[in-house]
Amino acid sequence: MSDQPQHSIPSLVGGFPTQADFVPSILFAIAYGLSVIPFIIRFMNPNSRTWTFALGTFAYSVERVVVWSIRASQSHDHHLGETLSKGKLVYQQVSFALGFIGFGTDCVAFMRAALVNTTLEDPKRGSVDKARERFWSRRAADLAGLLWMVSSVPGAVGYSKMTGSFDHPENADKLFNLRYVSASVALFLFVFYIVALRYIRNRIEWLDKRAVDCTCGILSLASVVAIYRLTVLHNRTSVLNVLPSTPPLYPPGSLTTTASKATFYIFHALPELIIAWSIQSLNLRALFNTGPFGDWRGADERVGKVRLRQNGVYVDGVGVPKDESTLRGLSKWYNDRQKRKAAKAKAQDAAGTVGSMRTGSQVELTETV
């Protein structure tokens, strides 16, 4: 593989990691490292602890510490004219391209919990159980979650061609097109979900407006990242380093100029950091009136109806009757299952006994004849 491509390739979003990136990269690595502290504090409190609910943002923040640390390392050790490690560049680009899409899946989980709450019985607020609406709210959330794959899969496939794009023009073209598809679909979904949530905000009874507004805020910030990417993805370059000169000569379209890097940090890196801090600092259980796992049920038949919570905590007199709570429902399902197994085993034993009696009678009759 040659050090430099012999054709134009899609430019790196954020440009080459130069020495000018060292301080910003260190600051972002520290900021993401600190962002997990509110999550840990919230996790230690039983009333605000979440397990799978928004766990992806915690993993995202830890991964971002790695990404920004790699960028800081490359920028600190980079010298003019030096070709940087292609593997590390590819890893950074994949992380920047797909990381912000994960916020959309968190938002789907948030609104699934909020929508399911509108279907639960609560004598205090005067709501009745709406099993059919709850079923379709969950199916809509399942579909909304799967739609993010329409954005993430093209991006993953496109960046799988990035290493080969240095030597093969056809791979460079595939990367160029697929990353456009990924960012375009992401922006469409962000805007579509914002419009849909604003539409239902005042139309679904008992829907928590704070939950809707918070989710729309997260989606709006994430859409800024998608818009920024769409404005810079048209750039191409033919070299992978800063040419040695005084002052440094940045290749055209490489997104390595001071202005290009400033817009990258403001419109790509900063919104992601704000979202990560927000999700990990908020008491999600109280805001979305849910439990540590969010709404994970596919249906109510097996484990019973979820109970409505108050401030993220079970409260007497709020929600469906206690005998239909999750633990009671799960226990009932397990006991019913054990009874069915016992009845089936008893029936099989009875059938075996009857069969043995018939066989013995036939032998006895033969001997008599």
Short mmCIF file of C-alpha atoms in Angstrom, two decimals:
data_model
loop_
_atom_site.label_atom_id
_atom_site.label_comp_id
_atom_site.label_asym_id
_atom_site.label_seq_id
_atom_site.Cartn_x
_atom_site.Cartn_y
_atom_site.Cartn_z
CA MET A 1 0.00 0.00 0.00
CA SER A 2 1.44 3.36 -0.95
CA ASP A 3 1.79 6.11 1.63
CA GLN A 4 -0.41 8.49 -0.35
CA PRO A 5 -3.42 7.72 -2.55
CA GLN A 6 -3.01 8.33 -6.25
CA HIS A 7 -6.56 9.65 -6.50
CA SER A 8 -8.87 11.84 -4.43
CA ILE A 9 -10.48 10.31 -1.35
CA PRO A 10 -13.22 11.59 0.98
CA SER A 11 -11.74 14.05 3.45
CA LEU A 12 -11.50 13.19 7.12
CA VAL A 13 -14.28 14.84 9.13
CA GLY A 14 -12.39 17.02 11.60
CA GLY A 15 -9.30 17.06 9.39
CA PHE A 16 -5.90 15.57 10.13
CA PRO A 17 -4.99 15.47 13.84
CA THR A 18 -2.31 18.16 14.00
CA GLN A 19 -0.65 19.78 17.00
CA ALA A 20 -3.48 22.33 17.03
CA ASP A 21 -5.83 19.48 18.05
CA PHE A 22 -3.88 18.49 21.14
CA VAL A 23 -5.47 20.83 23.70
CA PRO A 24 -9.08 20.45 22.42
CA SER A 25 -8.70 16.67 22.34
CA ILE A 26 -7.39 16.59 25.91
CA LEU A 27 -10.27 18.81 27.08
CA PHE A 28 -12.89 16.64 25.40
CA ALA A 29 -11.34 13.45 26.79
CA ILE A 30 -11.44 14.93 30.31
CA ALA A 31 -15.00 16.24 29.83
CA TYR A 32 -16.26 12.82 28.73
CA GLY A 33 -14.44 11.17 31.60
CA LEU A 34 -16.12 13.52 34.05
CA SER A 35 -19.52 12.97 32.43
CA VAL A 36 -19.72 9.42 33.81
CA ILE A 37 -19.53 10.72 37.40
CA PRO A 38 -23.20 11.88 37.45
CA PHE A 39 -24.16 8.48 36.03
CA ILE A 40 -22.28 6.68 38.82
CA ILE A 41 -23.83 8.93 41.48
CA ARG A 42 -27.30 8.33 40.05
CA PHE A 43 -26.58 4.60 39.82
CA MET A 44 -25.70 4.41 43.52
CA ASN A 45 -29.13 5.76 44.49
CA PRO A 46 -31.78 2.98 44.33
CA ASN A 47 -34.47 5.53 43.44
CA SER A 48 -32.60 6.88 40.41
CA ARG A 49 -30.57 3.83 39.36
CA THR A 50 -30.87 2.70 35.74
CA TRP A 51 -29.47 -0.47 34.23
CA THR A 52 -30.24 -0.90 30.53
CA PHE A 53 -32.15 2.39 30.32
CA ALA A 54 -29.73 4.76 28.48
CA LEU A 55 -26.79 2.49 29.27
CA GLY A 56 -25.61 3.08 25.70
CA THR A 57 -24.78 6.69 26.51
CA PHE A 58 -22.54 5.58 29.36
CA ALA A 59 -20.68 3.21 27.02
CA TYR A 60 -20.55 5.98 24.41
CA SER A 61 -18.89 8.36 26.89
CA VAL A 62 -16.27 5.79 27.86
CA GLU A 63 -15.56 5.13 24.18
CA ARG A 64 -15.26 8.86 23.51
CA VAL A 65 -12.52 9.08 26.14
CA VAL A 66 -10.58 6.54 24.06
CA VAL A 67 -11.26 8.35 20.78
CA TRP A 68 -10.18 11.77 22.02
CA SER A 69 -7.15 10.27 23.75
CA ILE A 70 -6.05 8.68 20.46
CA ARG A 71 -6.57 11.98 18.67
CA ALA A 72 -4.58 13.82 21.35
CA SER A 73 -1.77 11.28 21.03
CA GLN A 74 -1.66 11.58 17.25
CA SER A 75 -1.78 15.35 17.32
CA HIS A 76 0.99 15.59 19.92
CA ASP A 77 3.34 13.28 18.03
CA HIS A 78 2.48 14.54 14.55
CA HIS A 79 5.17 16.24 12.51
CA LEU A 80 4.76 18.06 9.23
CA GLY A 81 4.96 15.71 6.28
CA GLU A 82 4.40 12.59 8.42
CA THR A 83 1.74 10.12 7.32
CA LEU A 84 -0.48 9.19 10.25
CA SER A 85 -1.62 5.67 11.17
CA LYS A 86 -4.47 4.76 8.85
CA GLY A 87 -5.98 2.33 11.36
CA LYS A 88 -6.36 5.00 14.05
CA LEU A 89 -7.77 7.46 11.51
CA VAL A 90 -10.37 4.92 10.37
CA TYR A 91 -11.37 4.19 13.98
CA GLN A 92 -11.88 7.89 14.71
CA GLN A 93 -13.91 8.42 11.56
CA VAL A 94 -16.18 5.45 12.28
CA SER A 95 -16.75 6.70 15.82
CA PHE A 96 -17.57 10.23 14.66
CA ALA A 97 -19.89 8.93 11.92
CA LEU A 98 -21.94 6.46 13.96
CA GLY A 99 -21.68 7.59 17.57
CA PHE A 100 -24.30 10.34 17.49
CA ILE A 101 -26.86 8.01 15.89
CA GLY A 102 -26.98 6.05 19.14
CA PHE A 103 -28.67 8.99 20.85
CA GLY A 104 -31.67 8.30 18.65
CA THR A 105 -32.09 4.80 20.06
CA ASP A 106 -31.99 6.23 23.59
CA CYS A 107 -34.73 8.70 22.66
CA VAL A 108 -36.88 5.84 21.37
CA ALA A 109 -36.51 4.08 24.73
CA PHE A 110 -37.39 7.30 26.55
CA MET A 111 -40.59 7.88 24.61
CA ARG A 112 -41.58 4.22 24.76
CA ALA A 113 -41.70 4.49 28.55
CA ALA A 114 -43.62 7.77 28.40
CA LEU A 115 -46.18 6.45 25.90
CA VAL A 116 -46.75 3.22 27.82
CA ASN A 117 -47.44 5.30 30.94
CA THR A 118 -50.36 6.98 29.17
CA THR A 119 -52.07 3.59 28.81
CA LEU A 120 -51.90 2.56 32.48
CA GLU A 121 -54.71 2.65 34.99
CA ASP A 122 -54.49 5.22 37.76
CA PRO A 123 -57.55 6.03 39.89
CA LYS A 124 -55.93 9.20 41.16
CA ARG A 125 -55.62 10.78 37.73
CA GLY A 126 -58.72 9.09 36.39
CA SER A 127 -57.08 7.03 33.64
CA VAL A 128 -58.20 3.51 32.69
CA ASP A 129 -56.19 0.59 31.40
CA LYS A 130 -55.70 0.68 27.62
CA ALA A 131 -54.12 -2.65 26.72
CA ARG A 132 -54.60 -2.24 22.96
CA GLU A 133 -52.98 1.21 22.87
CA ARG A 134 -50.11 -0.10 25.01
CA PHE A 135 -49.53 -2.96 22.59
CA TRP A 136 -49.34 -0.66 19.56
CA SER A 137 -47.18 1.90 21.38
CA ARG A 138 -44.65 -0.84 21.98
CA ARG A 139 -44.78 -2.03 18.37
CA ALA A 140 -44.31 1.54 17.14
CA ALA A 141 -41.28 1.91 19.43
CA ASP A 142 -39.84 -1.38 18.14
CA LEU A 143 -40.15 -0.13 14.57
CA ALA A 144 -38.71 3.29 15.46
CA GLY A 145 -35.70 1.61 17.03
CA LEU A 146 -35.08 -0.59 14.00
CA LEU A 147 -35.21 2.38 11.63
CA TRP A 148 -31.92 3.66 13.03
CA MET A 149 -30.26 0.71 11.35
CA VAL A 150 -31.13 2.31 8.00
CA SER A 151 -28.66 5.03 8.98
CA SER A 152 -26.02 3.06 10.86
CA VAL A 153 -25.66 0.12 8.45
CA PRO A 154 -24.73 2.23 5.36
CA GLY A 155 -22.25 4.16 7.49
CA ALA A 156 -20.65 0.96 8.80
CA VAL A 157 -20.45 -0.56 5.31
CA GLY A 158 -19.07 2.66 3.87
CA TYR A 159 -16.31 3.03 6.44
CA SER A 160 -15.39 -0.63 6.03
CA LYS A 161 -14.16 0.52 2.59
CA MET A 162 -12.07 3.36 3.99
CA THR A 163 -8.78 1.47 4.30
CA GLY A 164 -9.09 0.20 0.75
CA SER A 165 -10.04 3.63 -0.53
CA PHE A 166 -6.39 4.72 -0.38
CA ASP A 167 -5.48 2.34 -3.22
CA HIS A 168 -8.80 1.67 -4.96
CA PRO A 169 -10.88 4.53 -6.42
CA GLU A 170 -14.05 2.41 -6.42
CA ASN A 171 -13.81 2.00 -2.63
CA ALA A 172 -13.32 5.73 -2.24
CA ASP A 173 -16.49 6.34 -4.26
CA LYS A 174 -18.47 3.84 -2.17
CA LEU A 175 -17.28 5.51 1.03
CA PHE A 176 -18.18 8.93 -0.37
CA ASN A 177 -21.73 7.87 -1.28
CA LEU A 178 -22.54 5.68 1.72
CA ARG A 179 -21.51 8.19 4.34
CA TYR A 180 -23.82 10.69 2.63
CA VAL A 181 -26.63 8.13 2.86
CA SER A 182 -25.92 7.53 6.54
CA ALA A 183 -25.92 11.21 7.50
CA SER A 184 -28.97 12.00 5.33
CA VAL A 185 -31.07 9.22 6.81
CA ALA A 186 -30.00 10.21 10.33
CA LEU A 187 -31.07 13.81 9.77
CA PHE A 188 -34.38 12.70 8.24
CA LEU A 189 -35.14 10.45 11.24
CA PHE A 190 -34.18 13.14 13.76
CA VAL A 191 -36.48 15.68 12.10
CA PHE A 192 -39.26 13.13 11.56
CA TYR A 193 -39.26 12.09 15.22
CA ILE A 194 -39.21 15.72 16.39
CA VAL A 195 -42.21 16.55 14.20
CA ALA A 196 -44.04 13.40 15.31
CA LEU A 197 -43.43 14.12 19.00
CA ARG A 198 -44.52 17.73 18.68
CA TYR A 199 -47.67 16.52 16.95
CA ILE A 200 -48.67 14.06 19.68
CA ARG A 201 -47.52 16.27 22.56
CA ASN A 202 -50.96 17.80 23.15
CA ARG A 203 -53.02 15.07 21.52
CA ILE A 204 -52.35 12.01 23.70
CA GLU A 205 -54.01 12.15 27.07
CA TRP A 206 -51.73 11.87 30.11
CA LEU A 207 -48.57 12.19 27.98
CA ASP A 208 -45.88 13.90 30.06
CA LYS A 209 -44.97 17.08 28.18
CA ARG A 210 -41.66 17.44 30.03
CA ALA A 211 -40.60 14.05 28.73
CA VAL A 212 -41.51 15.04 25.18
CA ASP A 213 -39.70 18.38 25.41
CA CYS A 214 -36.55 16.77 26.82
CA THR A 215 -36.51 14.13 24.08
CA CYS A 216 -37.05 16.75 21.37
CA GLY A 217 -34.15 18.76 22.80
CA ILE A 218 -31.82 15.77 22.54
CA LEU A 219 -32.97 15.04 18.99
CA SER A 220 -32.51 18.69 18.01
CA LEU A 221 -28.92 18.77 19.26
CA ALA A 222 -28.16 15.49 17.49
CA SER A 223 -29.59 16.88 14.26
CA VAL A 224 -27.00 19.70 14.42
CA VAL A 225 -24.30 17.04 14.09
CA ALA A 226 -26.03 15.48 11.08
CA ILE A 227 -26.44 18.89 9.40
CA TYR A 228 -22.78 19.73 9.95
CA ARG A 229 -21.70 16.41 8.46
CA LEU A 230 -23.84 16.92 5.37
CA THR A 231 -22.22 20.32 4.79
CA VAL A 232 -18.65 18.97 4.81
CA LEU A 233 -18.93 15.47 3.35
CA HIS A 234 -18.50 16.75 -0.21
CA ASN A 235 -14.82 17.54 0.45
CA ARG A 236 -12.10 15.37 -1.04
CA THR A 237 -8.33 15.36 -0.74
CA SER A 238 -5.41 13.47 -2.28
CA VAL A 239 -2.94 13.46 0.63
CA LEU A 240 -3.05 12.27 4.23
CA ASN A 241 -0.67 14.71 5.88
CA VAL A 242 0.12 18.39 6.27
CA LEU A 243 2.75 19.37 3.75
CA PRO A 244 6.00 20.64 5.32
CA SER A 245 6.25 24.37 4.78
CA THR A 246 6.28 27.63 6.70
CA PRO A 247 3.49 28.33 7.41
CA PRO A 248 2.05 24.79 7.11
CA LEU A 249 0.37 24.14 3.78
CA TYR A 250 -3.00 22.44 4.19
CA PRO A 251 -4.16 20.39 1.19
CA PRO A 252 -7.31 21.83 -0.44
CA GLY A 253 -10.50 20.27 0.89
CA SER A 254 -8.73 18.47 3.73
CA LEU A 255 -10.80 20.22 6.48
CA THR A 256 -7.56 20.88 8.35
CA THR A 257 -7.60 24.67 8.37
CA THR A 258 -8.21 26.55 11.61
CA ALA A 259 -11.72 27.56 10.51
CA SER A 260 -12.60 23.99 9.51
CA LYS A 261 -11.43 22.60 12.83
CA ALA A 262 -13.31 25.29 14.78
CA THR A 263 -16.58 24.40 13.06
CA PHE A 264 -15.91 20.70 13.71
CA TYR A 265 -15.50 21.23 17.44
CA ILE A 266 -18.47 23.61 17.71
CA PHE A 267 -21.03 21.81 15.56
CA HIS A 268 -19.95 18.18 15.84
CA ALA A 269 -18.01 17.54 19.05
CA LEU A 270 -19.73 20.02 21.39
CA PRO A 271 -23.39 18.98 20.76
CA GLU A 272 -22.46 15.34 21.37
CA LEU A 273 -20.79 16.27 24.65
CA ILE A 274 -23.82 18.30 25.79
CA ILE A 275 -26.14 15.38 25.03
CA ALA A 276 -23.94 12.88 26.87
CA TRP A 277 -23.77 15.11 29.95
CA SER A 278 -27.53 15.76 29.87
CA ILE A 279 -28.57 12.12 29.63
CA GLN A 280 -26.18 11.01 32.37
CA SER A 281 -27.01 13.91 34.71
CA LEU A 282 -30.80 13.76 34.52
CA ASN A 283 -32.84 11.55 36.84
CA LEU A 284 -34.28 9.56 33.95
CA ARG A 285 -36.52 7.43 36.15
CA ALA A 286 -38.26 10.49 37.53
CA LEU A 287 -38.38 12.37 34.23
CA PHE A 288 -39.86 9.48 32.25
CA ASN A 289 -41.71 7.91 35.20
CA THR A 290 -40.20 4.49 34.69
CA GLY A 291 -38.02 1.84 36.30
CA PRO A 292 -34.32 0.94 36.02
CA PHE A 293 -34.89 -0.99 32.79
CA GLY A 294 -37.39 1.34 31.13
CA ASP A 295 -40.26 -0.44 29.41
CA TRP A 296 -38.70 -3.72 28.30
CA ARG A 297 -41.85 -5.83 27.98
CA GLY A 298 -43.10 -7.07 24.66
CA ALA A 299 -46.54 -7.86 26.09
CA ASP A 300 -48.36 -8.05 29.41
CA GLU A 301 -49.43 -11.69 29.33
CA ARG A 302 -46.32 -13.24 30.85
CA VAL A 303 -45.18 -10.83 33.55
CA GLY A 304 -48.26 -8.71 34.12
CA LYS A 305 -48.94 -5.05 33.54
CA VAL A 306 -46.31 -2.54 34.47
CA ARG A 307 -47.32 -0.30 37.35
CA LEU A 308 -47.42 3.44 36.96
CA ARG A 309 -44.75 5.10 39.07
CA GLN A 310 -44.51 8.46 40.75
CA ASN A 311 -41.16 10.23 40.46
CA GLY A 312 -39.63 6.98 39.25
CA VAL A 313 -40.52 5.12 42.47
CA TYR A 314 -43.37 2.77 43.34
CA VAL A 315 -45.90 4.58 45.53
CA ASP A 316 -48.93 3.04 47.25
CA GLY A 317 -52.19 4.00 45.60
CA VAL A 318 -50.58 4.99 42.30
CA GLY A 319 -51.05 2.85 39.22
CA VAL A 320 -52.57 -0.57 38.71
CA PRO A 321 -53.39 -2.73 41.76
CA LYS A 322 -50.48 -4.30 43.59
CA ASP A 323 -51.51 -7.83 42.70
CA GLU A 324 -50.73 -7.00 39.07
CA SER A 325 -47.28 -5.58 39.72
CA THR A 326 -44.30 -6.96 37.87
CA LEU A 327 -43.09 -9.31 40.61
CA ARG A 328 -46.57 -10.66 41.34
CA GLY A 329 -47.23 -11.09 37.63
CA LEU A 330 -43.92 -12.86 37.09
CA SER A 331 -44.57 -15.12 40.06
CA LYS A 332 -48.06 -15.93 38.78
CA TRP A 333 -46.71 -16.74 35.32
CA TYR A 334 -44.01 -19.00 36.80
CA ASN A 335 -46.49 -20.81 39.08
CA ASP A 336 -48.95 -21.32 36.22
CA ARG A 337 -46.15 -22.69 34.09
CA GLN A 338 -45.12 -25.16 36.81
CA LYS A 339 -48.75 -26.26 37.22
CA ARG A 340 -49.04 -26.87 33.47
CA LYS A 341 -45.85 -28.95 33.52
CA ALA A 342 -47.11 -30.98 36.48
CA ALA A 343 -50.48 -31.58 34.81
CA LYS A 344 -48.76 -32.65 31.59
CA ALA A 345 -46.47 -35.05 33.46
CA LYS A 346 -49.43 -36.49 35.35
CA ALA A 347 -51.33 -37.01 32.11
CA GLN A 348 -48.32 -38.77 30.58
CA ASP A 349 -48.01 -41.05 33.65
CA ALA A 350 -51.71 -41.88 33.47
CA ALA A 351 -51.39 -42.69 29.78
CA GLY A 352 -48.41 -44.93 30.51
CA THR A 353 -50.32 -46.74 33.26
CA VAL A 354 -53.30 -47.37 30.98
CA GLY A 355 -50.97 -48.64 28.26
CA SER A 356 -49.32 -51.06 30.69
CA MET A 357 -52.70 -52.36 31.87
CA ARG A 358 -53.81 -52.96 28.27
CA THR A 359 -50.59 -54.83 27.46
CA GLY A 360 -50.95 -57.02 30.57
CA SER A 361 -54.57 -57.85 29.71
CA GLN A 362 -53.60 -58.87 26.20
CA VAL A 363 -50.87 -61.22 27.49
CA GLU A 364 -53.22 -62.75 30.02
CA LEU A 365 -55.87 -63.32 27.36
CA THR A 366 -53.33 -65.01 25.03
CA GLU A 367 -52.22 -67.39 27.76
CA THR A 368 -55.82 -68.32 28.49
CA VAL A 369 -56.50 -69.12 24.83
#
